[in-house]
PDB file of C-alpha atoms in Angstrom:
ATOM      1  CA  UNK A  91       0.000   0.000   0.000  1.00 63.00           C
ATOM      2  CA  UNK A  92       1.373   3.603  -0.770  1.00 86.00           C
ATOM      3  CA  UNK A  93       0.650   5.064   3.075  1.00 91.00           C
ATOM      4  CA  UNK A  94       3.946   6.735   3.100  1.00 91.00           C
ATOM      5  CA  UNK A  95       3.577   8.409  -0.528  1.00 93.00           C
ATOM      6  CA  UNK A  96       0.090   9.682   0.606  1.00 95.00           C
ATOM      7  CA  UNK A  97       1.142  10.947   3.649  1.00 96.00           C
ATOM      8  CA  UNK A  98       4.241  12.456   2.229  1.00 96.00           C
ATOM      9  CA  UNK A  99       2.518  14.019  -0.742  1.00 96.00           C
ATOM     10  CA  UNK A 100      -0.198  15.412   1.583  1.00 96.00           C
ATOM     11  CA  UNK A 101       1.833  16.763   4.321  1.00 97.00           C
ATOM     12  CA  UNK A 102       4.348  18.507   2.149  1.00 96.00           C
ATOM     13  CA  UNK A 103       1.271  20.466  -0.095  1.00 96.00           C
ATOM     14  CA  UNK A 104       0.421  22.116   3.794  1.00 96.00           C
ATOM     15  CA  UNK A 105       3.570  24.654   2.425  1.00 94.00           C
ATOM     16  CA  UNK A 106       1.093  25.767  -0.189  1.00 95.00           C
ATOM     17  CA  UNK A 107      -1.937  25.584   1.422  1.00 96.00           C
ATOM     18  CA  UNK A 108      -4.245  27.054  -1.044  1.00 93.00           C
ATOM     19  CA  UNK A 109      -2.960  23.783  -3.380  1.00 95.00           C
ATOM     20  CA  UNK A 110      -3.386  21.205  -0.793  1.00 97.00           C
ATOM     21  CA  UNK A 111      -6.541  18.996  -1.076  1.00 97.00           C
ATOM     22  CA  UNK A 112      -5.247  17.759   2.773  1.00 97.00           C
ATOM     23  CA  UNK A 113      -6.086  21.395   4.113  1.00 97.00           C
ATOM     24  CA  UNK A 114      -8.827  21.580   1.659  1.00 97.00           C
ATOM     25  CA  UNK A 115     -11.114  18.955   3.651  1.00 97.00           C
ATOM     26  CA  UNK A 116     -10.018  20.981   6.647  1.00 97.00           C
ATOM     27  CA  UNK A 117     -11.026  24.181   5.589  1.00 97.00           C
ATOM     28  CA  UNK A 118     -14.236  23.060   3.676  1.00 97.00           C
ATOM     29  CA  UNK A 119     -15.201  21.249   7.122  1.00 97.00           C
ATOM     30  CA  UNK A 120     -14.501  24.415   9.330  1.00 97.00           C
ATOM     31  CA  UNK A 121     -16.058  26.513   7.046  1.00 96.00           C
ATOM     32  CA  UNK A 122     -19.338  25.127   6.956  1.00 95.00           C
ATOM     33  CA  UNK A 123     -19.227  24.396  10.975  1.00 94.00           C
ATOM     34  CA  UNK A 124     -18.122  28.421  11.691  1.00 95.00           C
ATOM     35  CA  UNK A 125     -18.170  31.518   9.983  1.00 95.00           C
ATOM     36  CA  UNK A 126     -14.940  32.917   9.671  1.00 95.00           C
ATOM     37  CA  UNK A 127     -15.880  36.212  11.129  1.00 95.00           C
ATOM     38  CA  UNK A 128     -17.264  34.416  13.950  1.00 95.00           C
ATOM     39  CA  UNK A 129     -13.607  32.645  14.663  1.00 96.00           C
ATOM     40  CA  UNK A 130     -12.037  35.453  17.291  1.00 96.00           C
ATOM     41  CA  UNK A 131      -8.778  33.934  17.524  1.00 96.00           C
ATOM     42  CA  UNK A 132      -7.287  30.800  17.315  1.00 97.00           C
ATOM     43  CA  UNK A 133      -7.571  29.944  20.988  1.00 95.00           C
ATOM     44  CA  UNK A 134     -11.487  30.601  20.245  1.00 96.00           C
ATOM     45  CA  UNK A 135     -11.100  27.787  17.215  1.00 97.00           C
ATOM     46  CA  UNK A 136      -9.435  25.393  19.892  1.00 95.00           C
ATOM     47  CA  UNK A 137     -12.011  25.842  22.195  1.00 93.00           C
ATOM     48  CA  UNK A 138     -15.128  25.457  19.576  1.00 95.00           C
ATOM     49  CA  UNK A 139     -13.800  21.900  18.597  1.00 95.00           C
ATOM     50  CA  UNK A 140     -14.368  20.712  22.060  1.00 94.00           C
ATOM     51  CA  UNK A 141     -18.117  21.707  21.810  1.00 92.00           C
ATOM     52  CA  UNK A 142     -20.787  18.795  20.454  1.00 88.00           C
ATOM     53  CA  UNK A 143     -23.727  20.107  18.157  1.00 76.00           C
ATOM     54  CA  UNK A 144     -26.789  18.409  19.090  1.00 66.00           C
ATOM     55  CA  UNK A 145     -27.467  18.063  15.292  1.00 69.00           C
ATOM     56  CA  UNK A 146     -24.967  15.271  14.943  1.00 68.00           C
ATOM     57  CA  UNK A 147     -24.994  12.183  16.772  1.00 70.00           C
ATOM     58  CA  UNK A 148     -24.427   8.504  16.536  1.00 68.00           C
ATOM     59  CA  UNK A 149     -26.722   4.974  17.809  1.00 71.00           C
ATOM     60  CA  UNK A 150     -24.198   2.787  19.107  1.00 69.00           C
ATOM     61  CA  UNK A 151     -26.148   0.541  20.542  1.00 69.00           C
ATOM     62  CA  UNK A 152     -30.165   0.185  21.092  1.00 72.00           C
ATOM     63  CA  UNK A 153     -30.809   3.308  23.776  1.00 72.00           C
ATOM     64  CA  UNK A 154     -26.849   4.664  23.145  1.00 78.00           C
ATOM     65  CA  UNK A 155     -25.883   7.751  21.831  1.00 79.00           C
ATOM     66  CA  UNK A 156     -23.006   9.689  21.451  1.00 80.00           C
ATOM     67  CA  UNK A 157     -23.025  13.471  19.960  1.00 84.00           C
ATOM     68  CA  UNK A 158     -18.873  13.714  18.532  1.00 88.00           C
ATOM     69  CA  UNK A 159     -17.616  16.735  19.062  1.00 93.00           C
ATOM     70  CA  UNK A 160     -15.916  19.176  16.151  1.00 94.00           C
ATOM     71  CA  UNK A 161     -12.694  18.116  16.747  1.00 95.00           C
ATOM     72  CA  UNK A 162     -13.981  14.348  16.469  1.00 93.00           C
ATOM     73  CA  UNK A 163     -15.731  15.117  13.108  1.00 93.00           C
ATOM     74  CA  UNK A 164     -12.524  16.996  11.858  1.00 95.00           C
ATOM     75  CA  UNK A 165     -10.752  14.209  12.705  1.00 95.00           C
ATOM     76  CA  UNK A 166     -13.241  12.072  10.654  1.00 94.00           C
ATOM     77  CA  UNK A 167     -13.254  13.793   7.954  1.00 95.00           C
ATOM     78  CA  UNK A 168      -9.286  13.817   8.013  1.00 96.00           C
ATOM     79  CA  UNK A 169      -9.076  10.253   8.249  1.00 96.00           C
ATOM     80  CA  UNK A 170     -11.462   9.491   5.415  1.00 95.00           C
ATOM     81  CA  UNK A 171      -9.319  11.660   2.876  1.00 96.00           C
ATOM     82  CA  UNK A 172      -6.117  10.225   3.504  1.00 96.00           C
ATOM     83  CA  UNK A 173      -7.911   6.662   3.538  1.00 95.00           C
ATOM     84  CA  UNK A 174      -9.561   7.543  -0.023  1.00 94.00           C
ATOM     85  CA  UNK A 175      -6.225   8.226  -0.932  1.00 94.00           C
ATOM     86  CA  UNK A 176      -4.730   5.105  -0.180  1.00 92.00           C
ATOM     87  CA  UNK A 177      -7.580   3.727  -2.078  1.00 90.00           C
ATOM     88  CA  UNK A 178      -9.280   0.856   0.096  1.00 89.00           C
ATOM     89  CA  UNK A 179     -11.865   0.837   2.794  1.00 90.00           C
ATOM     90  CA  UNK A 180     -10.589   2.116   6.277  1.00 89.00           C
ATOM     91  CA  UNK A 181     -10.868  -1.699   7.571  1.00 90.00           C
ATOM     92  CA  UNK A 182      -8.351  -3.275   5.101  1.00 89.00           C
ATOM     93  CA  UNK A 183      -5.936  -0.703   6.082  1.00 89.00           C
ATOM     94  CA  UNK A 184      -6.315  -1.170   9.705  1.00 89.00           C
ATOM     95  CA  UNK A 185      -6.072  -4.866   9.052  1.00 87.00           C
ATOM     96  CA  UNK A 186      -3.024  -4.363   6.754  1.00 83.00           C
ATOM     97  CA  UNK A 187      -1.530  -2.470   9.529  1.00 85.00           C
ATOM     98  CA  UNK A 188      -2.042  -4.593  12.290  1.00 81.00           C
ATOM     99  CA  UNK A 189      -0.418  -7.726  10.513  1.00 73.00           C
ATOM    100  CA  UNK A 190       2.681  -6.287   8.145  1.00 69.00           C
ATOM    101  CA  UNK A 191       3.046  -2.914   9.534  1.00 65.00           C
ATOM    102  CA  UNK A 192       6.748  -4.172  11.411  1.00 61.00           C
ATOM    103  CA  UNK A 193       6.766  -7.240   8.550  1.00 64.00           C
ATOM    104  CA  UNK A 194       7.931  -5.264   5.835  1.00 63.00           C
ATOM    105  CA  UNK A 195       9.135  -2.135   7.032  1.00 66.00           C
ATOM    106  CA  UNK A 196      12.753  -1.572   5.411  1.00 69.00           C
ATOM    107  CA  UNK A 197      13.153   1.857   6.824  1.00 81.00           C
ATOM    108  CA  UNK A 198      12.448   4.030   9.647  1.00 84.00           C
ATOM    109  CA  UNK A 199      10.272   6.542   7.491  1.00 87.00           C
ATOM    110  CA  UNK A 200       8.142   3.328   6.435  1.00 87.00           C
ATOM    111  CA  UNK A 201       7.543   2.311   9.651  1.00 87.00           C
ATOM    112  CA  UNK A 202       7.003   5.927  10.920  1.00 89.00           C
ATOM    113  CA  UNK A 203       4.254   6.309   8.076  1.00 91.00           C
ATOM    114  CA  UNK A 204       2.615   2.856   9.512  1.00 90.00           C
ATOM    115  CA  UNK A 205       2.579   4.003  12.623  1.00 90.00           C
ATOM    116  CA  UNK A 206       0.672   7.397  12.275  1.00 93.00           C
ATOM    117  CA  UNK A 207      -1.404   6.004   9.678  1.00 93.00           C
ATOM    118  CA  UNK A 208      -2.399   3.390  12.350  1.00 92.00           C
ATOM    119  CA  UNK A 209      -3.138   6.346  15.142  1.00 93.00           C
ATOM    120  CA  UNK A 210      -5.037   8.311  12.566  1.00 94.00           C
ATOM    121  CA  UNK A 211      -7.426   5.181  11.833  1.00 93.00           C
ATOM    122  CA  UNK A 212      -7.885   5.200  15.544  1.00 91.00           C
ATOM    123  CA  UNK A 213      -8.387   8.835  16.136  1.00 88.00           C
ATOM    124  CA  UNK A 214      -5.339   8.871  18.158  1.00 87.00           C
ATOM    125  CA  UNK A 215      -3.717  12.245  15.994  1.00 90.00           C
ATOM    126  CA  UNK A 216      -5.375  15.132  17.112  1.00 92.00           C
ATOM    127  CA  UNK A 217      -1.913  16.956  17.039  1.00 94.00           C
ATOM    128  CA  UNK A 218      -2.423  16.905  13.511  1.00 95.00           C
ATOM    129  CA  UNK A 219      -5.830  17.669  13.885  1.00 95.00           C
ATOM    130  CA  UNK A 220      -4.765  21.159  15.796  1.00 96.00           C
ATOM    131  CA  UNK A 221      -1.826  21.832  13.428  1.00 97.00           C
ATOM    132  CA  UNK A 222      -4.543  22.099  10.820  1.00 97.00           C
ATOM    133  CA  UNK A 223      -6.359  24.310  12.021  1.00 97.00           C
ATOM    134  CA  UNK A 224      -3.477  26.501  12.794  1.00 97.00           C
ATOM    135  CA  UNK A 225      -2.774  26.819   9.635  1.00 97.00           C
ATOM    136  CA  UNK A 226      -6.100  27.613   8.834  1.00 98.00           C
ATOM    137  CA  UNK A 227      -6.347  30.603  11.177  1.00 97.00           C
ATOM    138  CA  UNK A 228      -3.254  31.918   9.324  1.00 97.00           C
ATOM    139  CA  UNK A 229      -4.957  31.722   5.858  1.00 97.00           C
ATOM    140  CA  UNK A 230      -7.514  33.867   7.556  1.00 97.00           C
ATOM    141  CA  UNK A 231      -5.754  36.084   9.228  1.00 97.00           C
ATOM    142  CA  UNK A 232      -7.455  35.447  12.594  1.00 97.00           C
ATOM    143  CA  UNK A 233      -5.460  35.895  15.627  1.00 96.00           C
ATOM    144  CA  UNK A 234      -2.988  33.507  16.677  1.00 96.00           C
ATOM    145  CA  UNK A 235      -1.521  35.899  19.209  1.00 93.00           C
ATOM    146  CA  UNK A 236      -0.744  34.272  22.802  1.00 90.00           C
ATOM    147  CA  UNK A 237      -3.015  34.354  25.494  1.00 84.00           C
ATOM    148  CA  UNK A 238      -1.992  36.966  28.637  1.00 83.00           C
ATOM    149  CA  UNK A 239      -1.826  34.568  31.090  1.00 79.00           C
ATOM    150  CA  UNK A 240      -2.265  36.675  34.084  1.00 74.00           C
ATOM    151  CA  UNK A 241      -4.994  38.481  32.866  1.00 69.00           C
ATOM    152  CA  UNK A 242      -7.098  35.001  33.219  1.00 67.00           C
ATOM    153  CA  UNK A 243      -7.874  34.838  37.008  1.00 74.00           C
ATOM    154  CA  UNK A 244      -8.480  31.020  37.948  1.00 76.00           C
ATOM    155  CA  UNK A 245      -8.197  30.498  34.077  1.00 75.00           C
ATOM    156  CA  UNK A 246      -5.245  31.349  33.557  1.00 84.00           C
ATOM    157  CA  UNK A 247      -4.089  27.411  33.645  1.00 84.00           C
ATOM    158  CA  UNK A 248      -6.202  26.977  29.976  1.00 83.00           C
ATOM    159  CA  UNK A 249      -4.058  30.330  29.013  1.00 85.00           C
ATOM    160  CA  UNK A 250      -0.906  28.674  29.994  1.00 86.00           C
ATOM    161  CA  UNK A 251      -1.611  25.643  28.088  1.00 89.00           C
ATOM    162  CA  UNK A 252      -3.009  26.964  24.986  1.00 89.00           C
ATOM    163  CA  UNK A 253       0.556  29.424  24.788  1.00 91.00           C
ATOM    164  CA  UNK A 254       2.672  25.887  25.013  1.00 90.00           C
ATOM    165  CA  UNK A 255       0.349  24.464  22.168  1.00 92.00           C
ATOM    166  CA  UNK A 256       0.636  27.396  20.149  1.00 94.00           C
ATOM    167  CA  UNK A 257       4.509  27.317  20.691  1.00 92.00           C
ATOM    168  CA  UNK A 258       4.690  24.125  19.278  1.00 92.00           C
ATOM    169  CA  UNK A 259       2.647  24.556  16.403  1.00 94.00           C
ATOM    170  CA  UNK A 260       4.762  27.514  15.612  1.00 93.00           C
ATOM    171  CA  UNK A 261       7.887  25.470  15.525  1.00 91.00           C
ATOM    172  CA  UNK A 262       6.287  23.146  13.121  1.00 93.00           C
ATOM    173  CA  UNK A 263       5.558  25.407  11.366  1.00 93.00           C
ATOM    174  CA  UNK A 264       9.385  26.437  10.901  1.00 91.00           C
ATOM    175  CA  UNK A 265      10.183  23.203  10.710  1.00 91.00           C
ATOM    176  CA  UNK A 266       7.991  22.245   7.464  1.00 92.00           C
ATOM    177  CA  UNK A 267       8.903  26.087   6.262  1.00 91.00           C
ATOM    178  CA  UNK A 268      13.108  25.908   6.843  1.00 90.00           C
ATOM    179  CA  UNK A 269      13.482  22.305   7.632  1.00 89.00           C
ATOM    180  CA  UNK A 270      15.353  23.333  11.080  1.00 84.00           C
ATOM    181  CA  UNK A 271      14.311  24.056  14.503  1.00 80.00           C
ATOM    182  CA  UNK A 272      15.983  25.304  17.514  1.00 78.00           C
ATOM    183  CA  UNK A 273      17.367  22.604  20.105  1.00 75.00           C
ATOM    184  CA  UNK A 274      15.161  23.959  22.934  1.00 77.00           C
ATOM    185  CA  UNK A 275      12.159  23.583  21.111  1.00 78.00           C
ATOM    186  CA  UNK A 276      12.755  19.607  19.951  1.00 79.00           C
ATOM    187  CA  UNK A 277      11.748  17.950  22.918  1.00 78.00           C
ATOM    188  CA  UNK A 278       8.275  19.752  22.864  1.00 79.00           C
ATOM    189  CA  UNK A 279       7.682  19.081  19.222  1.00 84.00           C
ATOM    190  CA  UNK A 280       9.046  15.136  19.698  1.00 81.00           C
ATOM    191  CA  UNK A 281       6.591  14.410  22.209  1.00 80.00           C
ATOM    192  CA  UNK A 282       3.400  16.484  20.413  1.00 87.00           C
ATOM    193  CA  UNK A 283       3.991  16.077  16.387  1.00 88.00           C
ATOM    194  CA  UNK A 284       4.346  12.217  15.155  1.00 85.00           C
ATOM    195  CA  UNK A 285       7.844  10.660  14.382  1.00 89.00           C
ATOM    196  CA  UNK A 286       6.966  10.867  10.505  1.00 92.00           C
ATOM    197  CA  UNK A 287       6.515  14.369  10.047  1.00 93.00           C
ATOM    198  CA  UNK A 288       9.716  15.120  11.637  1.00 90.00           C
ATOM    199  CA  UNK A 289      11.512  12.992   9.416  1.00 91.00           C
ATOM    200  CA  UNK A 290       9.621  14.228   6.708  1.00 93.00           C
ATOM    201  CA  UNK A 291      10.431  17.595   6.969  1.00 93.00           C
ATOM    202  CA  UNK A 292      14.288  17.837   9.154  1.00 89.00           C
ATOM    203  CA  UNK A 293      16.683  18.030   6.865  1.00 88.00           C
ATOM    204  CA  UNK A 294      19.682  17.846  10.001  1.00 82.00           C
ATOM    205  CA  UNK A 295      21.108  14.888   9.842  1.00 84.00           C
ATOM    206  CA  UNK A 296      21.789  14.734  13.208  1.00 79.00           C
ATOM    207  CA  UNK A 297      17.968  15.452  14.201  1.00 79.00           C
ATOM    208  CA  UNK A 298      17.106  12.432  11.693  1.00 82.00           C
ATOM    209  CA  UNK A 299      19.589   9.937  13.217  1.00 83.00           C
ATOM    210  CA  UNK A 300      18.489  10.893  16.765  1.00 79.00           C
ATOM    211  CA  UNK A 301      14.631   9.895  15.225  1.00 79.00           C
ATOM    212  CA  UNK A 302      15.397   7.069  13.520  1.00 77.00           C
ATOM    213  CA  UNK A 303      17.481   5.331  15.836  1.00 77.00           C
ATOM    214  CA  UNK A 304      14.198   5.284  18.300  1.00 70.00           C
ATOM    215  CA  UNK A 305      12.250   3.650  15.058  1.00 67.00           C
ATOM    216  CA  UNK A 306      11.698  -0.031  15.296  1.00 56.00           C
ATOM    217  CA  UNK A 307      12.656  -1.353  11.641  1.00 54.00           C
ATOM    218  CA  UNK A 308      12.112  -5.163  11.293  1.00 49.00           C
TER     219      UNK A 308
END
């Protein structure tokens, strides 16, 4: 299956995001859920995805419901692009994953392509999720200005951690834009962005050895 070409192809079209079908769905999607003048900033956006509309929900069982929030739908609607990419139902790649995902890896960037295509198929990527609509905020000039922490009273914890988020995002941002980042701000963007889209887009060699050598490559 071509999981790391589609995930390659896609990520790299984010640099021209007005040609990228990836932040097409994205944009299309937040479009029609808020209207841009509506969006105050992008710590509003962040928020927003966290809310459930009462228009959508799901019957999982007889009596069951669940109403998915934005981000969940976002995340949906994320998953089934880069699945229609691929080009096969979401279940043969989830079954294709589970059984030759370490099989026939020959490379770190293979495996690192398996592996996010596996947490994207389980909703697990929300990082990517939030990058998104980053981006999107910048293509619309809304505000992606930090929060002033202080000025939050007994909220000021959300402020704090919306300010690290927003940090990171930035840094991937340089990172896809110069293929560098500073050494201070790797260990934040390690742990948030997924193993393949620093590989994809580092071009120091040391930063790629230090990544690949914590790859499992059968």
């Amino acid at each position: 299956m071509n999981i790391q070409h589609v995930l390659s192809d896609s990520f790299l079209s984010l640099n021209q995001p007005k040609e990228s079908f990836l932040y097409a769905v994205v944009s299309d999607f937040l479009s029609q859920s808020f209207a841009v003048s509506e969006i105050k900033s992008f710590q509003w956006l962040e928020a927003a995805l966290e809310c459930a509309s009462k228009e959508v929900y799901k019957q999982i069982e007889h009596g069951t419901y669940l109403f998915p929030t934005y981000k969940e739908r976002l995340m949906g609607v994320i998953t089934d692009y880069l699945v229609s990419r691929i080009g096969c139902s979401a279940e043969q790649l989830a079954e294709h994953l589970e059984l030759e995902l370490h099989r026939y890896c020959a490379t770190p960037m293979e495996c690192a392509a398996g592996e996010l295509m596996s947490d994207i198929l389980e909703h697990q990527a929300y990082w990517l999720c939030e990058f998104l609509c980053f981006i999107y905020c910048l293509e619309n000039h809304i505000d992606t200005r930090p929060n002033e922490v202080y000025l939050n009273g007994r909220y000021s914890v959300f402020a704090d951690a919306h300010n690290e988020r927003l940090k990171i995002h930035q840094s991937a941002l340089r990172l896809m834009e110069r293929g560098q980042i500073e050494v201070n701000d790797y260990k934040d963007l390690e742990l948030y962005f997924a193993d393949f889209f620093m590989l994809l887009f580092s071009k120091d060699e040391v930063l790629q050895r230090r990544i690949a050598n914590g790859i499992k490559v059968s």
